[in-house]
Short mmCIF file of N, CA and C and ligand atoms in Angstrom, two decimals:
data_model
loop_
_atom_site.label_atom_id
_atom_site.label_comp_id
_atom_site.label_asym_id
_atom_site.label_seq_id
_atom_site.Cartn_x
_atom_site.Cartn_y
_atom_site.Cartn_z
N MET T 21 8.19 4.14 0.53
CA MET T 21 8.14 2.65 -0.17
C MET T 21 9.38 2.03 -0.04
N ILE T 22 9.27 0.69 0.23
CA ILE T 22 10.45 -0.16 0.62
C ILE T 22 11.01 -0.89 -0.82
N GLY T 23 12.56 -0.64 -0.90
CA GLY T 23 12.91 -1.37 -2.18
C GLY T 23 13.92 -2.57 -1.74
N TYR T 24 13.43 -3.64 -2.43
CA TYR T 24 14.33 -4.78 -2.39
C TYR T 24 15.02 -5.17 -3.61
N LYS T 25 16.23 -5.62 -3.33
CA LYS T 25 17.03 -6.09 -4.47
C LYS T 25 17.73 -7.27 -4.02
N ASP T 26 17.99 -8.02 -4.97
CA ASP T 26 18.66 -9.47 -4.79
C ASP T 26 18.01 -10.30 -3.88
N TYR T 27 18.57 -11.03 -3.11
CA TYR T 27 17.74 -11.83 -2.20
C TYR T 27 17.58 -11.34 -0.79
N THR T 28 16.40 -11.35 0.03
CA THR T 28 16.17 -10.61 1.06
C THR T 28 15.39 -11.75 2.12
N SER T 29 16.03 -11.51 3.48
CA SER T 29 15.49 -12.36 4.42
C SER T 29 14.35 -11.65 5.06
N ILE T 30 13.33 -12.25 5.03
CA ILE T 30 11.98 -11.96 5.60
C ILE T 30 11.37 -12.87 6.44
N ILE T 31 10.18 -12.54 7.49
CA ILE T 31 9.74 -13.17 8.36
C ILE T 31 8.40 -13.54 8.01
N LEU T 32 7.69 -14.52 7.81
CA LEU T 32 6.38 -14.82 7.35
C LEU T 32 5.58 -15.32 8.64
N ASN T 33 4.56 -14.80 8.97
CA ASN T 33 3.69 -15.31 10.27
C ASN T 33 2.44 -16.39 9.72
N ILE T 34 2.83 -17.41 9.74
CA ILE T 34 2.08 -18.63 8.89
C ILE T 34 1.43 -19.55 10.02
N ASN T 35 0.05 -19.54 9.93
CA ASN T 35 -0.43 -20.65 11.01
C ASN T 35 -0.05 -20.21 12.26
N GLY T 36 0.00 -19.27 12.68
CA GLY T 36 0.51 -19.07 14.05
C GLY T 36 1.84 -19.14 14.47
N GLU T 37 2.85 -19.28 13.17
CA GLU T 37 4.22 -19.44 13.63
C GLU T 37 5.06 -18.23 12.99
N ARG T 38 6.08 -17.99 13.30
CA ARG T 38 6.81 -17.15 12.44
C ARG T 38 7.94 -17.93 12.12
N ARG T 39 8.21 -17.69 10.60
CA ARG T 39 8.83 -18.65 9.44
C ARG T 39 9.84 -17.56 8.91
N LYS T 40 11.25 -17.86 8.85
CA LYS T 40 12.13 -17.01 8.34
C LYS T 40 12.45 -17.49 6.97
N VAL T 41 12.57 -16.76 6.07
CA VAL T 41 12.45 -17.13 4.76
C VAL T 41 13.50 -16.38 3.76
N ILE T 42 14.37 -16.85 2.91
CA ILE T 42 15.16 -15.90 1.99
C ILE T 42 14.54 -16.10 0.87
N VAL T 43 13.90 -14.81 0.18
CA VAL T 43 13.44 -14.49 -1.15
C VAL T 43 13.89 -13.70 -2.06
N LYS T 44 13.54 -14.07 -3.29
CA LYS T 44 13.80 -12.89 -4.26
C LYS T 44 12.50 -11.89 -4.19
N PRO T 45 12.90 -10.67 -4.63
CA PRO T 45 11.58 -9.55 -4.82
C PRO T 45 10.53 -10.26 -5.82
N SER T 46 10.85 -11.14 -6.64
CA SER T 46 9.79 -11.58 -7.45
C SER T 46 9.10 -12.84 -7.33
N ASP T 47 9.64 -13.54 -6.17
CA ASP T 47 9.00 -14.89 -5.56
C ASP T 47 7.46 -14.66 -5.07
N THR T 48 6.73 -15.48 -6.00
CA THR T 48 5.23 -15.31 -5.27
C THR T 48 5.05 -16.17 -4.10
N LEU T 49 3.90 -15.70 -3.27
CA LEU T 49 3.80 -16.33 -2.07
C LEU T 49 3.59 -17.63 -2.32
N LEU T 50 2.88 -18.25 -3.26
CA LEU T 50 2.63 -19.74 -3.63
C LEU T 50 3.91 -20.42 -3.71
N ARG T 51 4.65 -19.86 -4.38
CA ARG T 51 5.95 -20.52 -4.74
C ARG T 51 6.93 -20.63 -3.22
N VAL T 52 6.81 -19.70 -2.73
CA VAL T 52 7.65 -19.66 -1.40
C VAL T 52 6.83 -20.79 -0.41
N LEU T 53 5.68 -20.79 -0.09
CA LEU T 53 5.14 -21.65 0.47
C LEU T 53 5.59 -23.03 0.18
N ARG T 54 5.14 -23.10 -1.01
CA ARG T 54 5.59 -24.78 -1.63
C ARG T 54 6.90 -25.25 -1.55
N GLU T 55 7.73 -24.22 -2.21
CA GLU T 55 9.10 -24.74 -2.49
C GLU T 55 10.14 -24.41 -1.43
N LYS T 56 10.06 -23.44 -0.58
CA LYS T 56 10.89 -22.88 0.61
C LYS T 56 10.39 -23.30 1.96
N LEU T 57 9.28 -23.42 2.10
CA LEU T 57 8.63 -23.71 3.60
C LEU T 57 7.88 -25.09 3.55
N GLY T 58 7.70 -25.81 2.60
CA GLY T 58 7.35 -27.02 2.66
C GLY T 58 5.73 -27.26 2.76
N LEU T 59 5.09 -26.28 2.41
CA LEU T 59 3.66 -26.10 2.78
C LEU T 59 2.98 -26.39 1.40
N THR T 60 2.87 -27.61 0.93
CA THR T 60 2.43 -27.84 -0.37
C THR T 60 0.91 -27.95 -0.68
N GLY T 61 -0.04 -27.55 0.37
CA GLY T 61 -1.26 -27.87 0.36
C GLY T 61 -2.15 -26.94 -0.65
N GLY T 62 -1.50 -25.45 -0.61
CA GLY T 62 -2.04 -24.87 -1.80
C GLY T 62 -1.29 -25.26 -3.03
N LYS T 63 -2.30 -25.35 -4.27
CA LYS T 63 -1.85 -25.97 -5.28
C LYS T 63 -1.36 -24.93 -6.59
N PRO T 64 -0.72 -25.26 -6.99
CA PRO T 64 -0.39 -24.24 -8.52
C PRO T 64 -1.23 -24.64 -9.58
N GLY T 65 -2.44 -24.04 -9.81
CA GLY T 65 -3.27 -24.48 -11.09
C GLY T 65 -2.88 -23.59 -12.32
N CYS T 66 -3.55 -22.54 -12.29
CA CYS T 66 -3.32 -21.75 -13.61
C CYS T 66 -1.92 -20.57 -13.24
N GLU T 67 -1.87 -20.39 -12.01
CA GLU T 67 -0.79 -19.28 -11.71
C GLU T 67 -0.93 -17.84 -12.40
N ASN T 68 -2.43 -17.93 -12.91
CA ASN T 68 -2.62 -16.37 -13.04
C ASN T 68 -4.12 -16.20 -12.63
N GLY T 69 -4.17 -16.53 -11.41
CA GLY T 69 -5.39 -15.62 -10.81
C GLY T 69 -6.96 -16.31 -11.15
N ASP T 70 -6.83 -17.38 -12.02
CA ASP T 70 -8.38 -17.85 -12.65
C ASP T 70 -8.77 -19.07 -11.55
N CYS T 71 -7.91 -19.74 -11.18
CA CYS T 71 -8.69 -21.12 -10.65
C CYS T 71 -8.80 -21.31 -8.98
N GLY T 72 -8.28 -20.27 -8.31
CA GLY T 72 -8.30 -20.14 -6.83
C GLY T 72 -7.84 -21.48 -6.35
N ALA T 73 -6.93 -22.39 -6.82
CA ALA T 73 -6.54 -23.71 -6.30
C ALA T 73 -5.22 -23.26 -5.25
N CYS T 74 -4.58 -22.22 -5.39
CA CYS T 74 -3.47 -21.43 -4.49
C CYS T 74 -4.17 -20.72 -3.18
N THR T 75 -5.41 -20.60 -3.33
CA THR T 75 -5.94 -19.66 -2.23
C THR T 75 -5.49 -19.80 -0.80
N VAL T 76 -5.05 -18.43 -0.01
CA VAL T 76 -4.67 -18.65 1.25
C VAL T 76 -5.46 -17.42 2.11
N LEU T 77 -5.49 -17.55 3.28
CA LEU T 77 -5.77 -16.34 3.85
C LEU T 77 -4.90 -15.45 4.29
N ILE T 78 -5.16 -14.12 4.15
CA ILE T 78 -4.17 -12.97 4.36
C ILE T 78 -4.90 -11.88 5.49
N ASP T 79 -4.56 -12.01 6.63
CA ASP T 79 -5.46 -11.37 7.70
C ASP T 79 -6.83 -11.73 7.75
N GLY T 80 -7.07 -13.00 7.25
CA GLY T 80 -8.48 -13.48 7.35
C GLY T 80 -9.18 -13.39 6.15
N LYS T 81 -8.81 -12.93 4.88
CA LYS T 81 -9.13 -12.81 3.76
C LYS T 81 -8.71 -13.79 2.79
N PRO T 82 -9.52 -14.28 1.75
CA PRO T 82 -8.90 -15.14 0.88
C PRO T 82 -8.21 -14.47 -0.43
N VAL T 83 -6.93 -14.97 -0.44
CA VAL T 83 -6.23 -14.20 -1.54
C VAL T 83 -5.68 -15.35 -2.32
N LYS T 84 -5.59 -15.17 -3.59
CA LYS T 84 -4.86 -16.10 -4.48
C LYS T 84 -3.35 -15.99 -4.39
N SER T 85 -2.70 -16.90 -3.88
CA SER T 85 -1.28 -16.76 -3.53
C SER T 85 -0.40 -16.85 -4.78
N CYS T 86 -0.83 -17.01 -5.85
CA CYS T 86 0.09 -17.10 -6.78
C CYS T 86 0.24 -15.33 -7.16
N MET T 87 -0.92 -14.78 -6.92
CA MET T 87 -0.79 -13.38 -7.55
C MET T 87 -0.33 -12.19 -6.43
N ILE T 88 0.28 -12.80 -5.68
CA ILE T 88 1.02 -11.90 -4.50
C ILE T 88 2.43 -12.21 -4.23
N LEU T 89 3.38 -11.25 -4.05
CA LEU T 89 4.62 -11.42 -3.72
C LEU T 89 4.74 -11.74 -2.25
N ALA T 90 5.58 -12.81 -2.03
CA ALA T 90 5.97 -13.20 -0.45
C ALA T 90 6.31 -11.61 0.30
N ILE T 91 7.22 -10.97 -0.38
CA ILE T 91 7.65 -9.82 0.32
C ILE T 91 6.57 -8.84 0.77
N GLU T 92 5.42 -8.89 0.16
CA GLU T 92 4.31 -8.11 0.37
C GLU T 92 3.44 -8.54 1.53
N VAL T 93 3.65 -9.52 2.08
CA VAL T 93 2.84 -10.21 3.09
C VAL T 93 3.69 -10.48 4.42
N ALA T 94 4.89 -9.64 4.59
CA ALA T 94 5.63 -10.20 5.50
C ALA T 94 5.26 -9.43 6.69
N ASP T 95 4.16 -8.35 6.91
CA ASP T 95 3.63 -8.01 8.35
C ASP T 95 2.40 -8.70 8.33
N LYS T 96 1.60 -9.57 7.55
CA LYS T 96 0.57 -10.00 7.66
C LYS T 96 0.36 -11.38 8.33
N ASP T 97 -1.01 -11.73 8.97
CA ASP T 97 -1.17 -13.17 9.27
C ASP T 97 -1.59 -14.14 8.16
N ILE T 98 -0.98 -15.38 7.66
CA ILE T 98 -1.16 -16.08 6.65
C ILE T 98 -1.48 -17.35 7.25
N THR T 99 -2.72 -17.64 6.55
CA THR T 99 -3.30 -18.99 7.08
C THR T 99 -3.40 -20.19 5.79
N THR T 100 -2.88 -21.27 5.77
CA THR T 100 -2.74 -22.05 4.61
C THR T 100 -3.85 -23.26 5.06
N ILE T 101 -3.81 -24.16 4.21
CA ILE T 101 -4.75 -25.23 4.47
C ILE T 101 -4.14 -26.25 5.72
N GLU T 102 -2.86 -26.29 5.87
CA GLU T 102 -2.31 -26.92 7.02
C GLU T 102 -2.73 -26.05 8.22
N GLY T 103 -3.25 -25.03 8.29
CA GLY T 103 -3.60 -24.24 9.59
C GLY T 103 -5.07 -24.57 9.84
N LEU T 104 -5.85 -25.50 9.14
CA LEU T 104 -7.27 -25.48 9.16
C LEU T 104 -7.70 -26.86 9.89
N ASN T 105 -6.57 -27.16 10.35
CA ASN T 105 -6.86 -28.73 10.90
C ASN T 105 -8.00 -28.56 11.84
N ASN T 106 -8.92 -29.91 11.97
CA ASN T 106 -9.96 -29.86 13.00
C ASN T 106 -10.89 -28.70 12.78
N THR T 107 -11.04 -28.07 11.67
CA THR T 107 -12.24 -27.51 11.65
C THR T 107 -13.33 -27.61 11.23
N GLU T 108 -14.69 -27.10 11.43
CA GLU T 108 -16.14 -27.57 10.69
C GLU T 108 -15.78 -27.93 9.42
N ILE T 109 -15.28 -26.91 8.68
CA ILE T 109 -15.50 -26.99 7.29
C ILE T 109 -14.35 -28.37 6.94
N GLN T 110 -13.30 -28.42 7.30
CA GLN T 110 -12.66 -29.76 7.04
C GLN T 110 -13.53 -30.83 7.15
N GLU T 111 -13.94 -30.98 8.33
CA GLU T 111 -14.97 -32.25 8.73
C GLU T 111 -16.10 -32.30 7.77
N ALA T 112 -16.68 -31.21 7.36
CA ALA T 112 -17.87 -31.34 6.57
C ALA T 112 -17.46 -31.98 5.22
N PHE T 113 -16.28 -31.53 4.55
CA PHE T 113 -15.72 -31.83 3.21
C PHE T 113 -15.47 -33.23 3.19
N HIS T 114 -15.06 -33.60 4.39
CA HIS T 114 -14.68 -35.19 4.55
C HIS T 114 -15.89 -36.00 4.49
N GLU T 115 -16.81 -35.56 5.32
CA GLU T 115 -18.13 -36.44 5.62
C GLU T 115 -19.06 -36.16 4.11
N GLU T 116 -18.94 -35.04 3.43
CA GLU T 116 -19.88 -34.81 2.49
C GLU T 116 -19.16 -35.42 1.15
N GLY T 117 -17.87 -35.72 1.14
CA GLY T 117 -16.95 -36.17 -0.05
C GLY T 117 -17.11 -34.81 -1.00
N GLY T 118 -16.60 -33.56 -0.40
CA GLY T 118 -16.73 -32.50 -1.32
C GLY T 118 -15.43 -32.51 -2.13
N PHE T 119 -15.07 -33.40 -2.57
CA PHE T 119 -13.64 -33.60 -3.54
C PHE T 119 -14.02 -34.83 -4.50
N GLN T 120 -13.24 -34.56 -5.55
CA GLN T 120 -13.07 -35.63 -6.37
C GLN T 120 -11.27 -36.28 -6.51
N CYS T 121 -10.81 -35.34 -7.33
CA CYS T 121 -9.18 -35.54 -7.47
C CYS T 121 -8.39 -34.74 -6.08
N GLY T 122 -9.42 -33.83 -5.79
CA GLY T 122 -8.53 -33.09 -4.72
C GLY T 122 -7.82 -31.81 -5.03
N TYR T 123 -7.44 -31.43 -6.29
CA TYR T 123 -6.80 -30.57 -6.50
C TYR T 123 -7.06 -29.22 -6.20
N CYS T 124 -8.49 -29.19 -6.14
CA CYS T 124 -9.00 -27.69 -5.86
C CYS T 124 -9.31 -27.54 -4.34
N THR T 125 -9.34 -28.58 -3.74
CA THR T 125 -9.92 -28.64 -2.48
C THR T 125 -9.40 -27.64 -1.18
N SER T 126 -8.06 -27.62 -1.26
CA SER T 126 -7.62 -26.59 -0.22
C SER T 126 -8.02 -25.09 -0.62
N GLY T 127 -8.04 -24.75 -1.73
CA GLY T 127 -8.59 -23.63 -2.26
C GLY T 127 -9.99 -23.16 -1.76
N PHE T 128 -10.72 -24.38 -2.03
CA PHE T 128 -12.23 -24.28 -1.58
C PHE T 128 -12.40 -24.04 -0.25
N LEU T 129 -11.60 -24.89 0.58
CA LEU T 129 -11.86 -25.00 1.94
C LEU T 129 -11.34 -23.66 2.51
N LEU T 130 -10.42 -22.96 2.14
CA LEU T 130 -10.20 -21.69 2.59
C LEU T 130 -10.90 -20.78 2.47
N ASN T 131 -11.50 -20.68 1.09
CA ASN T 131 -12.39 -19.59 0.72
C ASN T 131 -13.78 -19.93 1.47
N ALA T 132 -14.12 -21.31 1.48
CA ALA T 132 -15.28 -21.53 2.33
C ALA T 132 -15.36 -21.13 3.91
N TYR T 133 -14.34 -21.26 4.33
CA TYR T 133 -13.97 -20.94 5.83
C TYR T 133 -14.28 -19.57 6.01
N ALA T 134 -13.34 -18.71 5.04
CA ALA T 134 -13.44 -17.16 5.31
C ALA T 134 -14.95 -16.79 5.06
N LEU T 135 -15.60 -17.30 4.18
CA LEU T 135 -16.93 -16.88 3.88
C LEU T 135 -17.93 -17.22 5.12
N LEU T 136 -17.68 -18.38 5.65
CA LEU T 136 -18.70 -18.83 6.83
C LEU T 136 -18.12 -17.75 8.26
N GLU T 137 -16.98 -17.44 8.15
CA GLU T 137 -16.36 -16.72 9.29
C GLU T 137 -17.03 -15.18 9.06
N GLU T 138 -17.22 -14.70 7.67
CA GLU T 138 -17.50 -13.34 7.89
C GLU T 138 -19.27 -13.22 7.51
N LYS T 139 -19.70 -14.58 7.07
CA LYS T 139 -21.12 -14.51 6.95
C LYS T 139 -21.74 -15.80 7.26
N PRO T 140 -21.84 -16.25 8.53
CA PRO T 140 -22.11 -17.46 9.26
C PRO T 140 -23.79 -17.77 8.47
N GLU T 141 -24.45 -16.79 8.09
CA GLU T 141 -25.73 -16.83 7.73
C GLU T 141 -25.67 -16.83 6.28
N ALA T 142 -24.88 -16.96 5.35
CA ALA T 142 -24.87 -16.92 4.23
C ALA T 142 -26.02 -17.81 3.38
N ASN T 143 -26.48 -16.88 2.40
CA ASN T 143 -27.58 -17.61 1.85
C ASN T 143 -27.10 -18.13 0.47
N ASP T 144 -28.24 -19.03 -0.21
CA ASP T 144 -27.66 -19.80 -1.37
C ASP T 144 -26.86 -18.71 -2.47
N GLU T 145 -27.66 -17.60 -2.59
CA GLU T 145 -26.88 -16.59 -3.53
C GLU T 145 -25.44 -16.38 -3.28
N GLU T 146 -25.56 -15.88 -1.86
CA GLU T 146 -24.03 -15.32 -1.40
C GLU T 146 -23.23 -16.61 -1.53
N ILE T 147 -23.47 -17.85 -1.11
CA ILE T 147 -22.47 -18.98 -1.27
C ILE T 147 -22.03 -19.26 -2.76
N LYS T 148 -23.00 -19.10 -3.55
CA LYS T 148 -22.80 -19.38 -5.12
C LYS T 148 -21.91 -18.28 -5.58
N GLU T 149 -22.20 -17.13 -5.10
CA GLU T 149 -21.27 -15.83 -5.74
C GLU T 149 -20.00 -16.11 -4.97
N TRP T 150 -19.63 -16.32 -3.86
CA TRP T 150 -18.42 -16.50 -3.38
C TRP T 150 -17.47 -17.48 -3.85
N LEU T 151 -18.23 -18.89 -4.07
CA LEU T 151 -17.62 -19.68 -4.67
C LEU T 151 -17.13 -19.49 -6.25
N GLN T 152 -17.69 -18.25 -6.83
CA GLN T 152 -17.10 -18.08 -8.11
C GLN T 152 -15.85 -17.99 -8.49
N SER T 153 -14.96 -17.62 -7.32
CA SER T 153 -13.66 -17.54 -7.51
C SER T 153 -12.63 -18.65 -7.55
N ASN T 154 -13.14 -19.75 -7.34
CA ASN T 154 -12.57 -21.20 -7.34
C ASN T 154 -13.29 -22.17 -8.29
N LEU T 155 -12.54 -22.68 -9.25
CA LEU T 155 -12.92 -23.69 -10.02
C LEU T 155 -12.41 -25.15 -9.84
N CYS T 156 -13.26 -26.09 -10.15
CA CYS T 156 -13.10 -27.40 -10.05
C CYS T 156 -12.94 -27.82 -11.31
N ARG T 157 -11.83 -28.63 -11.64
CA ARG T 157 -11.74 -29.32 -12.95
C ARG T 157 -12.57 -30.47 -12.96
N CYS T 158 -12.74 -31.02 -12.08
CA CYS T 158 -13.58 -32.33 -11.67
C CYS T 158 -14.99 -32.06 -11.84
N THR T 159 -15.52 -30.93 -11.71
CA THR T 159 -16.79 -30.16 -11.79
C THR T 159 -17.67 -31.07 -10.24
N GLY T 160 -17.01 -31.07 -9.32
CA GLY T 160 -17.31 -31.48 -8.27
C GLY T 160 -18.10 -30.80 -7.24
N TYR T 161 -19.06 -30.06 -7.88
CA TYR T 161 -19.33 -28.85 -7.03
C TYR T 161 -20.69 -29.08 -6.05
N GLU T 162 -21.38 -30.20 -6.34
CA GLU T 162 -22.75 -30.68 -5.81
C GLU T 162 -22.01 -30.89 -4.28
N GLY T 163 -20.85 -31.76 -4.29
CA GLY T 163 -20.46 -32.26 -2.88
C GLY T 163 -19.81 -31.17 -2.26
N ILE T 164 -19.09 -30.18 -2.95
CA ILE T 164 -18.56 -28.92 -2.10
C ILE T 164 -19.56 -28.28 -1.67
N LYS T 165 -20.56 -27.91 -2.63
CA LYS T 165 -21.95 -27.02 -1.90
C LYS T 165 -22.45 -27.68 -0.65
N ASN T 166 -22.64 -28.96 -0.62
CA ASN T 166 -23.09 -29.91 0.40
C ASN T 166 -22.52 -29.75 1.60
N ALA T 167 -21.08 -29.71 1.40
CA ALA T 167 -19.87 -29.61 2.49
C ALA T 167 -20.22 -28.20 3.10
N ILE T 168 -20.53 -27.23 2.44
CA ILE T 168 -20.57 -25.65 2.97
C ILE T 168 -21.99 -25.65 3.72
N TYR T 169 -23.05 -26.34 3.02
CA TYR T 169 -24.25 -26.14 4.04
C TYR T 169 -24.12 -26.96 5.20
N SER T 170 -23.33 -28.02 5.39
CA SER T 170 -23.13 -29.04 6.70
C SER T 170 -22.17 -28.36 7.76
N ALA T 171 -21.23 -27.41 6.97
CA ALA T 171 -20.29 -26.81 8.00
C ALA T 171 -21.18 -25.67 8.30
N LYS T 172 -22.06 -25.00 7.74
CA LYS T 172 -22.89 -23.98 8.33
C LYS T 172 -23.62 -24.24 9.39
N GLU T 173 -23.87 -25.34 9.54
CA GLU T 173 -24.67 -26.12 10.64
C GLU T 173 -24.15 -26.26 11.89
N LYS T 174 -22.94 -26.79 11.35
CA LYS T 174 -21.84 -27.31 12.54
C LYS T 174 -21.43 -26.02 13.40
N ILE T 175 -20.98 -25.08 12.62
CA ILE T 175 -20.65 -23.80 13.07
C ILE T 175 -21.90 -23.33 14.14
N LYS T 176 -23.08 -23.58 13.53
CA LYS T 176 -24.04 -22.93 14.58
C LYS T 176 -24.15 -23.70 16.04
N GLU T 177 -23.64 -24.87 15.94
CA GLU T 177 -23.72 -25.73 17.30
C GLU T 177 -22.42 -25.56 18.06
N ARG T 178 -21.50 -24.78 17.49
CA ARG T 178 -20.52 -24.68 18.48
C ARG T 178 -20.37 -24.48 19.85
S1 LIG Z 15 -2.95 -21.00 -9.27
FE1 LIG Z 15 -3.57 -19.21 -8.59
S2 LIG Z 15 -5.46 -18.74 -8.95
FE2 LIG Z 15 -4.93 -20.54 -10.01
S1 LIG Z 16 -12.03 -32.21 -7.21
FE1 LIG Z 16 -10.58 -32.15 -8.94
S2 LIG Z 16 -10.21 -30.25 -9.32
FE2 LIG Z 16 -11.75 -30.14 -7.93
#
């Protein structure tokens, strides 16, 4: 087991780039991304694992970045919303108006991206179940669902 004390320099692999950052052992990934690396797309909502606004992908799997320490992911591939530029899911959210205030949007986008990568043929039930990990305080779920169905079709046409 690796022990960390005081400040530690680590390298994070984010959106295909290696970023060096100095962290405390107690710094969450969410806070490091936002406050030390300027990647503010992931949002602090509840910061206790309930809302999903802070979702990022770690080795392709959606993870709530408020619930994981930055030092735990030093050897993993991290994808933030800034890394999903020009993807079908981004385009579909834009076209379908899958947002209102937008606070939850990056979390939904990353989660939906991971869903369609893992299950391109996801059915209604699977989509509903998958999205339960994210909350939209504007209750804009209809647009979000439409965007996911639209992205599903776009991915088929790749
Ligand atoms: S801010 Fe991480 S789950 Fe709400
Ligand atoms: S669009 Fe406002 S929280 Fe979801």
